[in-house]
């Protein structure tokens, strides 16, 4: 049972992580269009590989760490054009894909300043950052109607900050935990009513495994079956022992001793109780994290709405991103771009 629960817990964690990653990708892809960026991949033998992207509208450099299993890391390598498609928020992560948008990877901003600076220096030393900006992808349904939305557009930023509608997954997990724990408790309570009976020992081996006969307390018939005898019994009681009969469920009629050994019902009850506890703890932790994330998303949405209103009244300057680059490095900056500092979206 311990091995089964351990394997189930590992599979559950992996499955929950995959579902959460898919949901994050879906929200990022629905918030804005693909943007083609000049990219430099920086593989690592010990750590997750990093990717440096050059924003096509501002020339800012973004350093990301790839979050994927090893067999999918090859998808972070730019194609012959030296470009990768990007969709997301440079400060919170997003989706990276090779041109075509079919090989999806989740990337997050590289956390420490030292690693970002090292990645920028390595990318500049490679000489691949100086490539011309690639042609921007068009969505099939908009290829004839409109041009791609610029990466720095406040409309894209506001759309990406909207609070997504989430399914109550952790509520169902908590409900499942309550059901499993309730069944385990019900079985333990039902075991208090199991009748105690006298057993006649017919045969006993050196390991304590016996063959016994007893009178069924329900119908009075004489029955025979295996039993785990009580160790160190008095020699005068070698042909006698006492045990309990399961009185409920599909295990009705099974025998067990004073150490609760011998009946499958006891193992199932303990397993259900442990599984219910683990599910409730997991649901509480996951639900708490989701509540914190939802509150943060709402604050971002309110801030983005205020920024969009400010841009609507003051006029948006083209080519300026509302999100500061994680690296703080820009390849192209001219005196004409100097101006009042823009407020930043909170993380």
Coordinates of C-alpha atoms in Angstrom, one line a residue:
X1 CA 0.0 0.0 0.0
X2 CA 2.9 2.4 0.8
X3 CA 4.4 1.7 -2.7
X4 CA 1.0 2.2 -4.4
X5 CA 0.4 5.5 -2.5
X6 CA 3.9 6.7 -3.2
X7 CA 3.6 6.0 -6.9
X8 CA 0.1 7.5 -7.0
X9 CA 1.4 10.7 -5.3
X10 CA 4.3 11.0 -7.7
X11 CA 2.0 10.5 -10.7
X12 CA -0.5 13.0 -9.2
X13 CA 2.2 15.7 -8.7
X14 CA 3.5 15.2 -12.3
X15 CA -0.1 15.3 -13.7
X16 CA -1.0 18.4 -11.7
X17 CA 2.1 20.1 -12.9
X18 CA 1.4 19.3 -16.5
X19 CA -2.2 20.5 -16.2
X20 CA -1.0 23.8 -14.6
X21 CA 1.6 24.3 -17.2
X22 CA -0.9 23.8 -20.0
X23 CA -3.3 26.2 -18.4
X24 CA -0.5 28.9 -18.1
X25 CA 0.4 28.4 -21.8
X26 CA -3.2 28.7 -22.8
X27 CA -3.7 32.0 -20.9
X28 CA -0.5 33.4 -22.4
X29 CA -1.4 32.4 -25.9
X30 CA -4.9 33.8 -25.6
X31 CA -3.6 37.2 -24.3
X32 CA -1.7 38.4 -27.4
X33 CA -0.2 37.5 -30.8
X34 CA 3.0 35.7 -31.7
X35 CA 6.0 38.0 -32.0
X36 CA 9.1 36.9 -33.9
X37 CA 12.3 37.8 -32.1
X38 CA 16.0 37.4 -32.8
X39 CA 17.1 34.6 -30.4
X40 CA 20.3 33.1 -29.1
X41 CA 20.2 29.8 -27.2
X42 CA 22.7 29.2 -24.5
X43 CA 22.8 25.4 -23.6
X44 CA 24.1 24.3 -20.3
X45 CA 25.4 20.8 -19.2
X46 CA 24.3 21.2 -15.5
X47 CA 21.5 23.8 -15.5
X48 CA 18.5 24.5 -17.6
X49 CA 19.4 26.2 -20.9
X50 CA 18.8 30.0 -21.3
X51 CA 17.5 31.9 -24.3
X52 CA 18.2 35.6 -25.0
X53 CA 15.6 37.3 -27.1
X54 CA 15.8 40.8 -28.8
X55 CA 12.5 42.6 -28.8
X56 CA 11.8 43.7 -32.4
X57 CA 10.2 47.1 -31.5
X58 CA 12.6 48.4 -28.7
X59 CA 15.7 46.3 -29.1
X60 CA 15.5 45.3 -25.4
X61 CA 17.2 42.0 -24.4
X62 CA 15.2 39.5 -22.4
X63 CA 16.9 36.5 -20.7
X64 CA 14.7 33.5 -20.1
X65 CA 15.2 30.0 -18.6
X66 CA 13.6 27.1 -20.3
X67 CA 11.2 25.0 -18.2
X68 CA 10.9 21.6 -19.9
X69 CA 12.0 18.0 -19.8
X70 CA 15.3 17.2 -21.4
X71 CA 13.9 15.6 -24.6
X72 CA 12.1 18.9 -25.4
X73 CA 15.1 21.3 -24.9
X74 CA 16.0 21.0 -28.6
X75 CA 12.9 23.1 -29.3
X76 CA 14.6 26.1 -27.8
X77 CA 17.2 26.2 -30.6
X78 CA 16.4 28.9 -33.2
X79 CA 15.9 27.7 -36.8
X80 CA 18.0 28.8 -39.8
X81 CA 16.5 32.3 -39.6
X82 CA 17.9 32.7 -36.1
X83 CA 14.5 33.6 -34.7
X84 CA 12.0 32.2 -32.3
X85 CA 8.4 33.1 -31.7
X86 CA 7.4 34.6 -28.4
X87 CA 4.1 35.2 -26.6
X88 CA 3.7 36.3 -23.0
X89 CA 4.9 38.7 -20.4
X90 CA 8.7 39.3 -20.1
X91 CA 8.4 39.7 -16.4
X92 CA 6.2 36.7 -15.7
X93 CA 7.1 34.2 -18.4
X94 CA 5.5 33.0 -21.5
X95 CA 5.5 30.6 -24.4
X96 CA 8.4 30.1 -26.8
X97 CA 8.2 28.2 -30.1
X98 CA 10.1 27.7 -33.3
X99 CA 8.7 29.5 -36.3
X100 CA 5.3 28.0 -37.0
X101 CA 4.1 27.9 -33.4
X102 CA 3.9 24.1 -33.0
X103 CA 6.8 23.3 -30.6
X104 CA 5.6 25.0 -27.4
X105 CA 7.9 25.6 -24.4
X106 CA 7.3 27.5 -21.2
X107 CA 10.1 29.9 -20.3
X108 CA 10.5 32.1 -17.2
X109 CA 12.7 35.1 -16.6
X110 CA 16.1 34.2 -15.3
X111 CA 16.1 35.3 -11.7
X112 CA 19.5 36.5 -10.6
X113 CA 21.1 39.6 -12.1
X114 CA 24.5 37.9 -12.4
X115 CA 23.2 35.1 -14.6
X116 CA 21.2 37.5 -16.8
X117 CA 24.4 39.6 -17.3
X118 CA 26.4 36.5 -18.1
X119 CA 23.8 35.4 -20.6
X120 CA 23.7 38.8 -22.3
X121 CA 27.5 38.9 -22.6
X122 CA 27.6 35.4 -24.1
X123 CA 24.8 36.2 -26.5
X124 CA 26.6 39.4 -27.7
X125 CA 29.9 37.5 -28.0
X126 CA 28.2 35.0 -30.3
X127 CA 27.5 37.7 -32.8
X128 CA 24.0 36.3 -33.5
X129 CA 22.1 39.2 -31.8
X130 CA 23.1 41.5 -34.7
X131 CA 20.9 39.7 -37.2
X132 CA 18.1 41.7 -38.8
X133 CA 14.7 41.5 -37.2
X134 CA 12.7 38.7 -38.7
X135 CA 9.3 39.1 -40.5
X136 CA 6.5 39.2 -37.9
X137 CA 4.0 36.3 -38.1
X138 CA 0.4 36.9 -39.0
X139 CA -2.6 35.0 -37.6
X140 CA -4.4 33.2 -40.3
X141 CA -7.7 34.8 -39.6
X142 CA -6.1 38.3 -39.7
X143 CA -3.6 38.0 -42.4
X144 CA -5.7 40.1 -44.8
X145 CA -7.2 42.5 -42.3
X146 CA -4.6 43.9 -40.0
X147 CA -0.9 44.0 -39.2
X148 CA 0.4 42.3 -36.1
X149 CA 0.0 44.2 -32.8
X150 CA 3.3 45.7 -31.6
X151 CA 4.9 44.0 -28.6
X152 CA 4.8 47.2 -26.6
X153 CA 1.1 48.0 -27.3
X154 CA -0.8 48.9 -24.1
X155 CA -3.8 47.0 -25.5
X156 CA -1.7 43.8 -25.5
X157 CA -0.5 44.5 -22.0
X158 CA -4.0 45.2 -20.7
X159 CA -5.3 42.0 -22.4
X160 CA -2.5 39.9 -20.8
X161 CA -3.4 41.3 -17.4
X162 CA -7.0 40.2 -17.4
X163 CA -7.9 37.7 -14.7
X164 CA -8.5 34.3 -16.3
X165 CA -11.4 32.1 -15.5
X166 CA -10.1 29.2 -13.6
X167 CA -11.9 25.9 -13.0
X168 CA -12.4 24.9 -9.3
X169 CA -9.9 22.0 -9.6
X170 CA -8.8 22.1 -5.9
X171 CA -12.4 22.1 -4.7
X172 CA -12.9 18.8 -6.5
X173 CA -9.6 17.5 -5.0
X174 CA -10.8 18.5 -1.5
X175 CA -14.1 16.9 -2.1
X176 CA -12.4 13.7 -3.2
X177 CA -10.2 13.8 -0.1
X178 CA -13.3 14.2 2.1
X179 CA -14.9 11.2 0.4
X180 CA -11.8 9.0 0.8
X181 CA -11.2 10.1 4.4
X182 CA -14.9 9.6 5.2
X183 CA -14.9 6.1 3.8
X184 CA -11.7 5.3 5.8
X185 CA -13.3 6.6 9.0
X186 CA -16.5 4.7 8.3
X187 CA -14.6 1.5 7.9
X188 CA -12.6 2.0 11.1
X189 CA -15.9 2.8 13.0
X190 CA -17.5 -0.3 11.5
X191 CA -14.6 -2.4 12.7
X192 CA -15.6 -1.7 16.3
X193 CA -18.6 -4.0 15.7
X194 CA -16.6 -6.9 14.5
X195 CA -17.3 -10.0 16.7
X196 CA -14.6 -11.7 18.6
X197 CA -14.5 -15.5 18.1
X198 CA -12.6 -18.6 19.4
X199 CA -10.5 -20.5 16.8
X200 CA -9.4 -24.1 16.7
X201 CA -5.8 -24.3 15.4
X202 CA -5.4 -27.3 13.0
X203 CA -1.9 -26.5 11.8
X204 CA 0.8 -23.9 12.5
X205 CA 4.2 -23.3 10.8
X206 CA 7.3 -21.7 12.2
X207 CA 6.3 -18.3 10.8
X208 CA 3.1 -18.2 12.8
X209 CA 0.8 -18.8 9.8
X210 CA -2.1 -21.1 10.9
X211 CA -5.0 -23.0 9.5
X212 CA -8.0 -22.6 11.8
X213 CA -11.6 -23.6 12.0
X214 CA -14.3 -21.4 13.6
X215 CA -18.1 -21.2 14.0
X216 CA -19.5 -18.4 11.8
X217 CA -21.3 -15.9 14.1
X218 CA -23.9 -15.1 11.4
X219 CA -25.2 -18.5 10.3
X220 CA -23.5 -20.9 12.8
X221 CA -21.7 -22.9 10.1
X222 CA -18.3 -24.3 10.7
X223 CA -15.7 -22.6 8.5
X224 CA -12.0 -23.1 7.8
X225 CA -9.4 -20.7 6.6
X226 CA -5.9 -19.1 7.1
X227 CA -5.1 -17.0 10.2
X228 CA -2.1 -15.2 11.6
X229 CA -1.8 -16.8 15.1
X230 CA -0.8 -14.9 18.2
X231 CA 2.9 -15.5 18.8
X232 CA 4.3 -16.8 22.1
X233 CA 1.1 -18.5 23.2
X234 CA 1.1 -20.8 26.2
X235 CA 2.0 -24.3 25.1
X236 CA -1.2 -25.6 26.7
X237 CA -3.1 -23.4 24.3
X238 CA -1.3 -24.5 21.2
X239 CA -4.5 -25.7 19.5
X240 CA -6.5 -22.6 20.5
X241 CA -6.5 -18.9 19.6
X242 CA -8.9 -16.0 19.4
X243 CA -9.5 -13.5 16.6
X244 CA -12.0 -11.2 15.0
X245 CA -14.3 -11.5 11.9
X246 CA -14.9 -8.6 9.5
X247 CA -18.6 -7.8 9.6
X248 CA -18.9 -5.3 6.7
X249 CA -18.2 -4.7 3.0
X250 CA -16.8 -7.0 0.4
X251 CA -14.3 -8.3 3.0
X252 CA -17.0 -9.8 5.3
X253 CA -15.9 -13.0 6.8
X254 CA -12.1 -12.4 6.8
X255 CA -10.2 -13.0 10.0
X256 CA -7.6 -10.8 11.8
X257 CA -5.8 -11.0 15.0
X258 CA -5.2 -8.5 17.8
X259 CA -2.5 -6.7 15.8
X260 CA -5.0 -6.1 13.0
X261 CA -3.1 -8.5 10.7
X262 CA -4.8 -10.8 8.2
X263 CA -7.8 -8.8 6.8
X264 CA -7.6 -6.7 3.7
X265 CA -10.3 -4.4 5.1
X266 CA -7.9 -2.9 7.7
X267 CA -5.3 -2.1 5.1
X268 CA -7.9 -0.5 2.8
X269 CA -9.3 1.6 5.7
X270 CA -5.8 2.9 6.6
X271 CA -5.0 3.6 2.9
X272 CA -8.3 5.6 2.4
X273 CA -7.6 7.6 5.5
X274 CA -4.1 8.5 4.5
X275 CA -5.1 9.3 0.9
X276 CA -7.9 11.6 2.2
X277 CA -5.5 13.4 4.4
X278 CA -2.9 13.9 1.6
X279 CA -5.6 15.1 -0.8
X280 CA -7.0 17.6 1.7
X281 CA -3.5 19.0 2.4
X282 CA -2.7 19.2 -1.3
X283 CA -6.0 21.0 -2.0
X284 CA -5.4 23.4 0.8
X285 CA -1.9 24.3 -0.4
X286 CA -2.9 24.5 -4.0
X287 CA -6.1 26.5 -3.3
X288 CA -4.1 29.0 -1.1
X289 CA -1.6 29.5 -3.9
X290 CA -4.4 30.1 -6.4
X291 CA -6.1 32.6 -4.1
X292 CA -2.8 34.6 -3.8
X293 CA -2.3 34.4 -7.6
X294 CA -5.9 35.6 -8.3
X295 CA -5.5 38.6 -6.0
X296 CA -2.2 39.5 -7.7
X297 CA -3.9 39.2 -11.1
X298 CA -6.7 41.5 -10.1
X299 CA -4.2 44.1 -8.9
X300 CA -2.3 43.8 -12.2
X301 CA -5.6 44.1 -14.1
X302 CA -6.6 47.3 -12.2
X303 CA -3.1 48.8 -12.8
X304 CA -3.2 47.9 -16.5
X305 CA -6.7 49.4 -16.9
X306 CA -5.4 52.7 -15.3
X307 CA -2.4 52.7 -17.6
X308 CA -4.5 52.1 -20.6
X309 CA -6.7 55.1 -19.6
X310 CA -3.6 57.2 -19.2
X311 CA -2.3 56.2 -22.7
X312 CA -5.8 56.9 -24.2
X313 CA -5.7 60.5 -22.9
X314 CA -2.0 61.3 -23.4
X315 CA -1.5 59.3 -26.7
X316 CA 0.7 56.2 -26.9
X317 CA 4.2 56.6 -28.2
X318 CA 5.0 53.8 -30.7
X319 CA 7.8 51.5 -30.0
X320 CA 7.8 51.8 -26.2
X321 CA 7.1 48.8 -24.0
X322 CA 5.2 49.2 -20.8
X323 CA 7.1 46.3 -19.3
X324 CA 10.7 46.8 -18.3
X325 CA 13.1 44.2 -19.6
X326 CA 14.4 41.7 -17.1
X327 CA 17.9 42.4 -18.2
X328 CA 17.7 46.2 -18.3
X329 CA 19.8 46.1 -21.5
X330 CA 18.8 47.7 -24.8
X331 CA 20.7 47.4 -28.0
X332 CA 19.0 50.5 -29.7
X333 CA 18.5 53.7 -27.8
X334 CA 18.6 57.1 -29.2
X335 CA 18.1 60.6 -27.7
X336 CA 14.7 60.8 -29.4
X337 CA 13.5 57.9 -27.2
X338 CA 14.3 59.8 -24.0
X339 CA 11.2 61.0 -22.2
X340 CA 9.2 60.8 -19.1
X341 CA 9.7 57.5 -17.3
X342 CA 6.7 55.2 -17.7
X343 CA 5.1 53.5 -14.7
X344 CA 5.8 49.8 -14.5
X345 CA 3.3 46.9 -14.1
X346 CA 3.7 45.1 -10.8
X347 CA 4.9 41.5 -10.9

